[in-house]
């Protein structure tokens, strides 16, 4: 399969990228970034794109792919709903619409979060926006789509967060990763990547995947 990945400068996206590059089931990986990863690999292609609110200029380069793993995201901390909606729903909608016009037979996976509000009416702003984003993707008409409602993710294989305090937490917790991995409500960057790949290869009836379901799908 050939896959597109966004957000590979972040912890989740980088973990997914590593698993895709290592997987014999993935033939080619295209990453879309604002700045270069400075990474070389026979499977890897990179498109530097500055305007994530408009993908029309790179539309030709997005053709021929079987899946998109949309791992890009922003924190809601310090943002009003209008701004958070623009960067969460707006970017995702533009990407999904562009890819759907190219190939509606794609699988589109979206990194969401545990507690996302599918009703779009709850009290938590981020949960409403994420819920609206999930619903838009699920109703777009893709061959298949999965919402990865992640919570605690243990970074493996050298994967790091872009947030300093998160890295500090993981540094302190690393000696306990073996125990933490055994908890069904926790997952790892490896399992997220494997589950993304397996969602395309095998699929699953459950379209809303929390950590426990991600771990199960990773083992297929």
Tab-separated table of N, CA and C in Angstrom, residues 7-179:
chain	number	residue	atom	x	y	z
A	7	UNK	N	1.606	15.503	10.041
A	7	UNK	CA	1.973	15.618	11.457
A	7	UNK	C	3.180	14.808	11.869
A	8	UNK	N	4.077	14.511	10.937
A	8	UNK	CA	5.216	13.642	11.269
A	8	UNK	C	6.307	14.360	12.065
A	9	UNK	N	6.151	15.665	12.299
A	9	UNK	CA	7.087	16.342	13.197
A	9	UNK	C	6.634	16.209	14.643
A	10	UNK	N	5.426	15.678	14.863
A	10	UNK	CA	4.908	15.454	16.213
A	10	UNK	C	5.090	14.019	16.654
A	11	UNK	N	4.778	13.750	17.922
A	11	UNK	CA	5.031	12.434	18.515
A	11	UNK	C	4.212	11.327	17.843
A	12	UNK	N	2.914	11.543	17.675
A	12	UNK	CA	2.067	10.501	17.092
A	12	UNK	C	2.443	10.252	15.632
A	13	UNK	N	2.559	11.335	14.872
A	13	UNK	CA	2.889	11.198	13.459
A	13	UNK	C	4.233	10.553	13.223
A	14	UNK	N	5.215	10.908	14.044
A	14	UNK	CA	6.543	10.306	13.887
A	14	UNK	C	6.499	8.809	14.184
A	15	UNK	N	5.752	8.426	15.215
A	15	UNK	CA	5.614	7.004	15.531
A	15	UNK	C	4.954	6.230	14.402
A	16	UNK	N	3.907	6.815	13.812
A	16	UNK	CA	3.225	6.179	12.684
A	16	UNK	C	4.170	6.069	11.489
A	17	UNK	N	4.930	7.116	11.242
A	17	UNK	CA	5.890	7.108	10.133
A	17	UNK	C	6.907	5.987	10.290
A	18	UNK	N	7.459	5.831	11.470
A	18	UNK	CA	8.466	4.797	11.708
A	18	UNK	C	7.902	3.413	11.398
A	19	UNK	N	6.683	3.142	11.872
A	19	UNK	CA	6.081	1.823	11.624
A	19	UNK	C	5.800	1.605	10.148
A	20	UNK	N	5.397	2.659	9.451
A	20	UNK	CA	5.129	2.528	8.013
A	20	UNK	C	6.409	2.262	7.235
A	21	UNK	N	7.482	2.933	7.609
A	21	UNK	CA	8.759	2.721	6.923
A	21	UNK	C	9.307	1.323	7.184
A	22	UNK	N	9.008	0.778	8.354
A	22	UNK	CA	9.510	-0.556	8.704
A	22	UNK	C	8.612	-1.682	8.186
A	23	UNK	N	7.374	-1.357	7.841
A	23	UNK	CA	6.410	-2.400	7.457
A	23	UNK	C	6.623	-2.893	6.028
A	24	UNK	N	6.653	-4.220	5.834
A	24	UNK	CA	6.750	-4.774	4.479
A	24	UNK	C	5.458	-4.570	3.680
A	25	UNK	N	4.374	-4.197	4.386
A	25	UNK	CA	3.095	-3.980	3.718
A	25	UNK	C	2.944	-2.572	3.156
A	26	UNK	N	3.872	-1.692	3.512
A	26	UNK	CA	3.816	-0.312	3.031
A	26	UNK	C	4.925	-0.105	2.011
A	27	UNK	N	4.509	0.229	0.815
A	27	UNK	CA	5.427	0.376	-0.316
A	27	UNK	C	6.029	1.777	-0.411
A	28	UNK	N	5.209	2.774	-0.070
A	28	UNK	CA	5.653	4.161	-0.209
A	28	UNK	C	4.947	5.040	0.807
A	29	UNK	N	5.669	6.043	1.322
A	29	UNK	CA	5.107	6.974	2.289
A	29	UNK	C	5.355	8.396	1.807
A	30	UNK	N	4.281	9.167	1.732
A	30	UNK	CA	4.399	10.588	1.412
A	30	UNK	C	4.057	11.384	2.656
A	31	UNK	N	4.976	12.233	3.108
A	31	UNK	CA	4.699	13.088	4.254
A	31	UNK	C	4.522	14.520	3.766
A	32	UNK	N	3.550	15.216	4.359
A	32	UNK	CA	3.301	16.619	4.035
A	32	UNK	C	3.665	17.445	5.258
A	33	UNK	N	4.651	18.312	5.119
A	33	UNK	CA	5.125	19.112	6.238
A	33	UNK	C	5.370	20.555	5.826
A	34	UNK	N	5.357	21.426	6.820
A	34	UNK	CA	5.720	22.827	6.567
A	34	UNK	C	7.223	22.994	6.495
A	35	UNK	N	7.947	22.148	7.218
A	35	UNK	CA	9.414	22.169	7.180
A	35	UNK	C	9.926	20.745	7.060
A	36	UNK	N	11.103	20.575	6.507
A	36	UNK	CA	11.616	19.245	6.188
A	36	UNK	C	11.946	18.430	7.438
A	37	UNK	N	11.697	17.124	7.330
A	37	UNK	CA	12.067	16.194	8.396
A	37	UNK	C	13.571	15.960	8.444
A	38	UNK	N	14.254	16.267	7.344
A	38	UNK	CA	15.682	15.976	7.215
A	38	UNK	C	15.929	14.484	7.418
A	39	UNK	N	15.102	13.680	6.778
A	39	UNK	CA	15.198	12.221	6.894
A	39	UNK	C	15.286	11.615	5.501
A	40	UNK	N	16.113	10.598	5.365
A	40	UNK	CA	16.260	9.890	4.100
A	40	UNK	C	15.849	8.433	4.271
A	41	UNK	N	15.042	7.929	3.346
A	41	UNK	CA	14.646	6.514	3.367
A	41	UNK	C	14.150	6.160	1.964
A	42	UNK	N	14.444	4.947	1.494
A	42	UNK	CA	14.014	4.564	0.137
A	42	UNK	C	12.503	4.671	-0.104
A	43	UNK	N	11.699	4.484	0.949
A	43	UNK	CA	10.242	4.536	0.807
A	43	UNK	C	9.683	5.956	0.925
A	44	UNK	N	10.480	6.861	1.450
A	44	UNK	CA	9.974	8.160	1.891
A	44	UNK	C	10.022	9.235	0.821
A	45	UNK	N	8.881	9.906	0.644
A	45	UNK	CA	8.807	11.102	-0.192
A	45	UNK	C	8.261	12.228	0.689
A	46	UNK	N	8.758	13.432	0.483
A	46	UNK	CA	8.333	14.553	1.314
A	46	UNK	C	7.886	15.723	0.438
A	47	UNK	N	6.743	16.301	0.819
A	47	UNK	CA	6.259	17.510	0.157
A	47	UNK	C	6.257	18.627	1.195
A	48	UNK	N	6.967	19.702	0.906
A	48	UNK	CA	6.956	20.862	1.779
A	48	UNK	C	5.830	21.779	1.319
A	49	UNK	N	4.885	22.007	2.220
A	49	UNK	CA	3.694	22.781	1.871
A	49	UNK	C	3.388	23.745	3.018
A	50	UNK	N	3.291	25.010	2.728
A	50	UNK	CA	3.126	26.027	3.768
A	50	UNK	C	1.670	26.285	4.136
A	51	UNK	N	0.752	26.184	3.174
A	51	UNK	CA	-0.644	26.559	3.408
A	51	UNK	C	-1.526	25.331	3.568
A	52	UNK	N	-1.784	24.940	4.808
A	52	UNK	CA	-2.592	23.757	5.066
A	52	UNK	C	-4.098	24.039	4.981
A	53	UNK	N	-4.456	25.256	4.607
A	53	UNK	CA	-5.851	25.578	4.370
A	53	UNK	C	-6.206	25.471	2.892
A	54	UNK	N	-5.223	25.093	2.084
A	54	UNK	CA	-5.447	24.942	0.647
A	54	UNK	C	-4.410	23.975	0.079
A	55	UNK	N	-4.872	22.812	-0.370
A	55	UNK	CA	-3.967	21.784	-0.896
A	55	UNK	C	-3.997	21.694	-2.423
A	56	UNK	N	-4.657	22.640	-3.061
A	56	UNK	CA	-4.820	22.562	-4.512
A	56	UNK	C	-3.492	22.598	-5.265
A	57	UNK	N	-2.506	23.307	-4.725
A	57	UNK	CA	-1.223	23.439	-5.426
A	57	UNK	C	-0.422	22.143	-5.441
A	58	UNK	N	-0.747	21.189	-4.538
A	58	UNK	CA	-0.003	19.919	-4.499
A	58	UNK	C	-0.913	18.736	-4.840
A	59	UNK	N	-2.067	19.025	-5.419
A	59	UNK	CA	-3.060	17.988	-5.688
A	59	UNK	C	-2.497	16.853	-6.533
A	60	UNK	N	-1.702	17.172	-7.539
A	60	UNK	CA	-1.129	16.146	-8.413
A	60	UNK	C	-0.214	15.198	-7.647
A	61	UNK	N	0.466	15.724	-6.640
A	61	UNK	CA	1.406	14.902	-5.870
A	61	UNK	C	0.694	13.983	-4.879
A	62	UNK	N	-0.602	14.184	-4.684
A	62	UNK	CA	-1.369	13.374	-3.745
A	62	UNK	C	-2.081	12.207	-4.416
A	63	UNK	N	-1.908	12.065	-5.707
A	63	UNK	CA	-2.568	10.995	-6.447
A	63	UNK	C	-1.824	9.659	-6.292
A	64	UNK	N	-2.584	8.562	-6.291
A	64	UNK	CA	-1.985	7.234	-6.296
A	64	UNK	C	-1.792	6.626	-4.923
A	65	UNK	N	-2.432	7.196	-3.896
A	65	UNK	CA	-2.256	6.680	-2.534
A	65	UNK	C	-3.516	5.966	-2.041
A	66	UNK	N	-3.292	4.978	-1.180
A	66	UNK	CA	-4.384	4.131	-0.700
A	66	UNK	C	-4.976	4.602	0.621
A	67	UNK	N	-4.224	5.391	1.363
A	67	UNK	CA	-4.694	5.807	2.682
A	67	UNK	C	-4.030	7.109	3.097
A	68	UNK	N	-4.713	7.817	3.980
A	68	UNK	CA	-4.136	9.004	4.613
A	68	UNK	C	-4.241	8.843	6.119
A	69	UNK	N	-3.121	9.002	6.817
A	69	UNK	CA	-3.086	8.967	8.267
A	69	UNK	C	-2.872	10.405	8.745
A	70	UNK	N	-3.964	11.059	9.097
A	70	UNK	CA	-3.923	12.480	9.452
A	70	UNK	C	-3.622	12.620	10.945
A	71	UNK	N	-2.345	12.792	11.252
A	71	UNK	CA	-1.884	12.842	12.643
A	71	UNK	C	-1.604	14.260	13.123
A	72	UNK	N	-1.874	15.225	12.275
A	72	UNK	CA	-1.605	16.622	12.600
A	72	UNK	C	-2.671	17.150	13.555
A	73	UNK	N	-2.245	17.976	14.503
A	73	UNK	CA	-3.216	18.547	15.433
A	73	UNK	C	-2.610	19.668	16.255
A	74	UNK	N	-3.466	20.464	16.874
A	74	UNK	CA	-3.014	21.549	17.741
A	74	UNK	C	-3.695	21.424	19.090
A	75	UNK	N	-3.079	21.985	20.115
A	75	UNK	CA	-3.668	22.001	21.447
A	75	UNK	C	-4.752	23.070	21.510
A	76	UNK	N	-5.767	22.808	22.310
A	76	UNK	CA	-6.836	23.791	22.500
A	76	UNK	C	-6.496	24.799	23.587
A	77	UNK	N	-5.398	24.554	24.320
A	77	UNK	CA	-5.026	25.426	25.435
A	77	UNK	C	-4.734	26.838	24.930
A	78	UNK	N	-5.402	27.804	25.517
A	78	UNK	CA	-5.184	29.195	25.165
A	78	UNK	C	-5.875	29.652	23.895
A	79	UNK	N	-6.674	28.782	23.295
A	79	UNK	CA	-7.350	29.137	22.045
A	79	UNK	C	-8.848	29.288	22.261
A	80	UNK	N	-9.426	30.267	21.594
A	80	UNK	CA	-10.875	30.400	21.570
A	80	UNK	C	-11.428	29.405	20.549
A	81	UNK	N	-12.723	29.149	20.647
A	81	UNK	CA	-13.317	28.108	19.811
A	81	UNK	C	-13.139	28.375	18.321
A	82	UNK	N	-13.286	29.635	17.910
A	82	UNK	CA	-13.161	29.961	16.489
A	82	UNK	C	-11.777	29.607	15.948
A	83	UNK	N	-10.739	29.934	16.714
A	83	UNK	CA	-9.367	29.637	16.282
A	83	UNK	C	-9.114	28.138	16.274
A	84	UNK	N	-9.535	27.459	17.349
A	84	UNK	CA	-9.317	26.018	17.436
A	84	UNK	C	-10.083	25.287	16.332
A	85	UNK	N	-11.301	25.743	16.049
A	85	UNK	CA	-12.109	25.156	14.984
A	85	UNK	C	-11.396	25.310	13.641
A	86	UNK	N	-10.830	26.472	13.402
A	86	UNK	CA	-10.153	26.735	12.128
A	86	UNK	C	-8.973	25.782	11.916
A	87	UNK	N	-8.182	25.574	12.961
A	87	UNK	CA	-6.995	24.745	12.822
A	87	UNK	C	-7.282	23.249	12.944
A	88	UNK	N	-8.402	22.903	13.520
A	88	UNK	CA	-8.740	21.485	13.689
A	88	UNK	C	-9.704	21.030	12.597
A	89	UNK	N	-10.883	21.609	12.583
A	89	UNK	CA	-11.877	21.231	11.577
A	89	UNK	C	-11.497	21.747	10.189
A	90	UNK	N	-11.089	23.006	10.114
A	90	UNK	CA	-10.825	23.637	8.825
A	90	UNK	C	-9.756	22.946	8.002
A	91	UNK	N	-8.615	22.685	8.618
A	91	UNK	CA	-7.520	22.022	7.910
A	91	UNK	C	-7.907	20.603	7.523
A	92	UNK	N	-8.536	19.887	8.443
A	92	UNK	CA	-8.918	18.504	8.175
A	92	UNK	C	-9.943	18.422	7.050
A	93	UNK	N	-10.904	19.329	7.049
A	93	UNK	CA	-11.917	19.335	5.990
A	93	UNK	C	-11.277	19.596	4.625
A	94	UNK	N	-10.375	20.550	4.565
A	94	UNK	CA	-9.720	20.868	3.291
A	94	UNK	C	-8.917	19.681	2.777
A	95	UNK	N	-8.183	19.013	3.674
A	95	UNK	CA	-7.402	17.837	3.284
A	95	UNK	C	-8.317	16.704	2.837
A	96	UNK	N	-9.362	16.419	3.628
A	96	UNK	CA	-10.267	15.312	3.321
A	96	UNK	C	-10.989	15.541	1.987
A	97	UNK	N	-11.469	16.744	1.766
A	97	UNK	CA	-12.164	17.046	0.513
A	97	UNK	C	-11.234	16.905	-0.693
A	98	UNK	N	-10.017	17.387	-0.543
A	98	UNK	CA	-9.040	17.280	-1.633
A	98	UNK	C	-8.763	15.823	-1.964
A	99	UNK	N	-8.516	15.011	-0.938
A	99	UNK	CA	-8.205	13.601	-1.157
A	99	UNK	C	-9.417	12.830	-1.684
A	100	UNK	N	-10.605	13.197	-1.225
A	100	UNK	CA	-11.811	12.504	-1.683
A	100	UNK	C	-12.044	12.723	-3.177
A	101	UNK	N	-11.768	13.928	-3.648
A	101	UNK	CA	-11.940	14.202	-5.081
A	101	UNK	C	-10.919	13.434	-5.921
A	102	UNK	N	-9.766	13.144	-5.309
A	102	UNK	CA	-8.721	12.396	-6.012
A	102	UNK	C	-9.027	10.904	-6.013
A	103	UNK	N	-9.405	10.372	-4.838
A	103	UNK	CA	-9.613	8.932	-4.704
A	103	UNK	C	-10.572	8.626	-3.560
A	104	UNK	N	-11.870	8.499	-3.822
A	104	UNK	CA	-12.833	8.188	-2.761
A	104	UNK	C	-12.658	6.784	-2.199
A	105	UNK	N	-11.829	5.954	-2.836
A	105	UNK	CA	-11.583	4.593	-2.355
A	105	UNK	C	-10.469	4.539	-1.309
A	106	UNK	N	-10.011	5.695	-0.882
A	106	UNK	CA	-8.982	5.746	0.162
A	106	UNK	C	-9.562	5.383	1.531
A	107	UNK	N	-8.655	5.035	2.452
A	107	UNK	CA	-8.983	4.939	3.876
A	107	UNK	C	-8.416	6.197	4.526
A	108	UNK	N	-9.251	6.903	5.280
A	108	UNK	CA	-8.823	8.143	5.929
A	108	UNK	C	-8.878	7.952	7.439
A	109	UNK	N	-7.717	8.022	8.091
A	109	UNK	CA	-7.634	7.875	9.539
A	109	UNK	C	-7.315	9.214	10.183
A	110	UNK	N	-8.013	9.519	11.266
A	110	UNK	CA	-7.875	10.810	11.937
A	110	UNK	C	-7.505	10.602	13.401
A	111	UNK	N	-6.452	11.291	13.851
A	111	UNK	CA	-6.061	11.228	15.256
A	111	UNK	C	-6.903	12.216	16.038
A	112	UNK	N	-7.805	11.685	16.826
A	112	UNK	CA	-8.728	12.474	17.633
A	112	UNK	C	-8.283	12.388	19.099
A	113	UNK	N	-9.201	12.242	20.010
A	113	UNK	CA	-8.833	12.138	21.414
A	113	UNK	C	-9.928	11.483	22.223
A	114	UNK	N	-9.551	10.808	23.294
A	114	UNK	CA	-10.546	10.186	24.163
A	114	UNK	C	-11.426	11.273	24.776
A	115	UNK	N	-12.733	11.035	24.774
A	115	UNK	CA	-13.661	12.024	25.300
A	115	UNK	C	-14.257	12.920	24.236
A	116	UNK	N	-13.913	12.660	22.976
A	116	UNK	CA	-14.483	13.437	21.872
A	116	UNK	C	-16.004	13.304	21.864
A	117	UNK	N	-16.683	14.402	21.587
A	117	UNK	CA	-18.140	14.476	21.685
A	117	UNK	C	-18.789	14.356	20.309
A	118	UNK	N	-19.307	13.181	20.001
A	118	UNK	CA	-19.937	12.937	18.702
A	118	UNK	C	-21.228	13.728	18.510
A	119	UNK	N	-21.848	14.170	19.616
A	119	UNK	CA	-23.094	14.931	19.504
A	119	UNK	C	-22.818	16.379	19.102
A	120	UNK	N	-21.588	16.828	19.284
A	120	UNK	CA	-21.158	18.203	18.994
A	120	UNK	C	-21.850	19.236	19.874
A	121	UNK	N	-22.442	18.795	20.996
A	121	UNK	CA	-23.229	19.706	21.834
A	121	UNK	C	-22.762	19.776	23.288
A	122	UNK	N	-21.677	19.074	23.617
A	122	UNK	CA	-21.225	19.028	24.999
A	122	UNK	C	-20.608	20.331	25.483
A	123	UNK	N	-20.222	20.349	26.751
A	123	UNK	CA	-19.677	21.556	27.371
A	123	UNK	C	-18.221	21.814	26.997
A	124	UNK	N	-17.473	20.759	26.687
A	124	UNK	CA	-16.050	20.919	26.387
A	124	UNK	C	-15.852	21.363	24.938
A	125	UNK	N	-15.224	22.527	24.772
A	125	UNK	CA	-15.046	23.093	23.433
A	125	UNK	C	-14.274	22.172	22.513
A	126	UNK	N	-13.126	21.664	22.983
A	126	UNK	CA	-12.280	20.829	22.124
A	126	UNK	C	-13.023	19.551	21.712
A	127	UNK	N	-13.823	19.011	22.634
A	127	UNK	CA	-14.534	17.762	22.360
A	127	UNK	C	-15.619	17.971	21.316
A	128	UNK	N	-16.281	19.126	21.355
A	128	UNK	CA	-17.289	19.439	20.343
A	128	UNK	C	-16.657	19.573	18.958
A	129	UNK	N	-15.533	20.304	18.904
A	129	UNK	CA	-14.864	20.528	17.620
A	129	UNK	C	-14.327	19.221	17.056
A	130	UNK	N	-13.713	18.416	17.915
A	130	UNK	CA	-13.212	17.108	17.467
A	130	UNK	C	-14.365	16.231	16.982
A	131	UNK	N	-15.497	16.279	17.700
A	131	UNK	CA	-16.649	15.487	17.296
A	131	UNK	C	-17.174	15.904	15.934
A	132	UNK	N	-17.238	17.216	15.712
A	132	UNK	CA	-17.680	17.718	14.414
A	132	UNK	C	-16.720	17.282	13.316
A	133	UNK	N	-15.430	17.292	13.618
A	133	UNK	CA	-14.412	16.882	12.647
A	133	UNK	C	-14.543	15.402	12.324
A	134	UNK	N	-14.713	14.581	13.360
A	134	UNK	CA	-14.911	13.139	13.141
A	134	UNK	C	-16.138	12.883	12.266
A	135	UNK	N	-17.246	13.532	12.588
A	135	UNK	CA	-18.491	13.311	11.851
A	135	UNK	C	-18.344	13.703	10.386
A	136	UNK	N	-17.634	14.791	10.145
A	136	UNK	CA	-17.402	15.226	8.770
A	136	UNK	C	-16.647	14.161	7.983
A	137	UNK	N	-15.608	13.605	8.580
A	137	UNK	CA	-14.810	12.579	7.898
A	137	UNK	C	-15.639	11.319	7.651
A	138	UNK	N	-16.349	10.875	8.683
A	138	UNK	CA	-17.123	9.645	8.576
A	138	UNK	C	-18.234	9.761	7.539
A	139	UNK	N	-18.715	10.987	7.312
A	139	UNK	CA	-19.795	11.193	6.352
A	139	UNK	C	-19.304	11.639	4.977
A	140	UNK	N	-17.988	11.736	4.813
A	140	UNK	CA	-17.435	12.218	3.547
A	140	UNK	C	-17.699	11.250	2.401
A	141	UNK	N	-17.638	9.941	2.710
A	141	UNK	CA	-17.884	8.945	1.672
A	141	UNK	C	-16.673	8.107	1.307
A	142	UNK	N	-15.602	8.233	2.083
A	142	UNK	CA	-14.419	7.417	1.825
A	142	UNK	C	-14.751	5.927	1.916
A	143	UNK	N	-13.936	5.112	1.274
A	143	UNK	CA	-14.089	3.666	1.349
A	143	UNK	C	-14.174	3.229	2.806
A	144	UNK	N	-13.328	3.821	3.652
A	144	UNK	CA	-13.355	3.540	5.077
A	144	UNK	C	-12.683	4.686	5.812
A	145	UNK	N	-13.001	4.820	7.101
A	145	UNK	CA	-12.405	5.880	7.918
A	145	UNK	C	-12.431	5.444	9.374
A	146	UNK	N	-11.373	5.785	10.080
A	146	UNK	CA	-11.261	5.418	11.491
A	146	UNK	C	-10.808	6.618	12.306
A	147	UNK	N	-11.453	6.783	13.474
A	147	UNK	CA	-11.123	7.865	14.379
A	147	UNK	C	-10.302	7.295	15.536
A	148	UNK	N	-9.069	7.701	15.641
A	148	UNK	CA	-8.179	7.197	16.694
A	148	UNK	C	-8.292	8.111	17.915
A	149	UNK	N	-9.136	7.704	18.864
A	149	UNK	CA	-9.390	8.496	20.065
A	149	UNK	C	-8.362	8.162	21.139
A	150	UNK	N	-7.186	8.701	20.968
A	150	UNK	CA	-6.051	8.332	21.798
A	150	UNK	C	-6.030	9.095	23.119
A	151	UNK	N	-5.414	8.449	24.109
A	151	UNK	CA	-5.195	9.124	25.387
A	151	UNK	C	-3.717	8.979	25.741
A	152	UNK	N	-3.378	8.086	26.689
A	152	UNK	CA	-1.978	7.905	27.074
A	152	UNK	C	-1.245	7.104	26.002
A	153	UNK	N	-0.188	7.701	25.441
A	153	UNK	CA	0.619	7.042	24.413
A	153	UNK	C	2.060	6.994	24.910
A	154	UNK	N	2.623	5.817	24.996
A	154	UNK	CA	4.017	5.664	25.416
A	154	UNK	C	4.913	5.711	24.178
A	155	UNK	N	5.812	6.697	24.087
A	155	UNK	CA	6.662	6.824	22.901
A	155	UNK	C	7.820	5.833	22.921
A	156	UNK	N	7.956	5.052	21.856
A	156	UNK	CA	9.031	4.064	21.741
A	156	UNK	C	9.888	4.378	20.516
A	157	UNK	N	10.994	3.680	20.390
A	157	UNK	CA	11.900	3.794	19.236
A	157	UNK	C	12.429	5.225	19.037
A	158	UNK	N	12.673	5.901	20.145
A	158	UNK	CA	13.258	7.234	20.066
A	158	UNK	C	12.288	8.348	19.755
A	159	UNK	N	10.996	8.039	19.691
A	159	UNK	CA	9.986	9.049	19.394
A	159	UNK	C	9.884	10.024	20.564
A	160	UNK	N	9.776	11.320	20.252
A	160	UNK	CA	9.661	12.352	21.279
A	160	UNK	C	8.531	13.324	20.953
A	161	UNK	N	8.043	13.969	21.982
A	161	UNK	CA	7.041	15.012	21.822
A	161	UNK	C	7.732	16.342	21.525
A	162	UNK	N	6.978	17.252	20.909
A	162	UNK	CA	7.510	18.598	20.683
A	162	UNK	C	7.343	19.470	21.926
A	163	UNK	N	6.642	18.944	22.950
A	163	UNK	CA	6.368	19.693	24.173
A	163	UNK	C	7.354	19.275	25.261
A	164	UNK	N	8.078	20.235	25.804
A	164	UNK	CA	9.160	19.953	26.758
A	164	UNK	C	8.668	19.216	28.000
A	165	UNK	N	7.538	19.667	28.585
A	165	UNK	CA	7.094	19.051	29.830
A	165	UNK	C	6.625	17.615	29.595
A	166	UNK	N	6.103	17.340	28.404
A	166	UNK	CA	5.689	15.971	28.076
A	166	UNK	C	6.914	15.064	27.994
A	167	UNK	N	7.973	15.548	27.356
A	167	UNK	CA	9.214	14.770	27.285
A	167	UNK	C	9.794	14.524	28.669
A	168	UNK	N	9.709	15.537	29.532
A	168	UNK	CA	10.217	15.385	30.896
A	168	UNK	C	9.434	14.307	31.644
A	169	UNK	N	8.122	14.307	31.462
A	169	UNK	CA	7.280	13.293	32.107
A	169	UNK	C	7.657	11.894	31.628
A	170	UNK	N	7.812	11.737	30.307
A	170	UNK	CA	8.142	10.421	29.770
A	170	UNK	C	9.534	9.971	30.196
A	171	UNK	N	10.449	10.924	30.343
A	171	UNK	CA	11.803	10.586	30.800
A	171	UNK	C	11.749	9.983	32.203
A	172	UNK	N	10.947	10.600	33.071
A	172	UNK	CA	10.809	10.104	34.440
A	172	UNK	C	10.083	8.764	34.466
A	173	UNK	N	9.091	8.622	33.602
A	173	UNK	CA	8.256	7.413	33.612
A	173	UNK	C	8.872	6.242	32.858
A	174	UNK	N	9.926	6.483	32.071
A	174	UNK	CA	10.456	5.436	31.196
A	174	UNK	C	10.792	4.126	31.911
A	175	UNK	N	11.376	4.162	33.125
A	175	UNK	CA	11.659	2.887	33.800
A	175	UNK	C	10.417	2.038	34.070
A	176	UNK	N	9.251	2.674	34.015
A	176	UNK	CA	8.003	1.968	34.316
A	176	UNK	C	7.207	1.634	33.057
A	177	UNK	N	7.794	1.882	31.880
A	177	UNK	CA	7.069	1.647	30.634
A	177	UNK	C	6.582	0.215	30.510
A	178	UNK	N	7.389	-0.738	30.980
A	178	UNK	CA	7.000	-2.141	30.889
A	178	UNK	C	5.684	-2.409	31.596
A	179	UNK	N	5.511	-1.817	32.779
A	179	UNK	CA	4.269	-1.974	33.530
A	179	UNK	C	3.138	-1.184	32.884
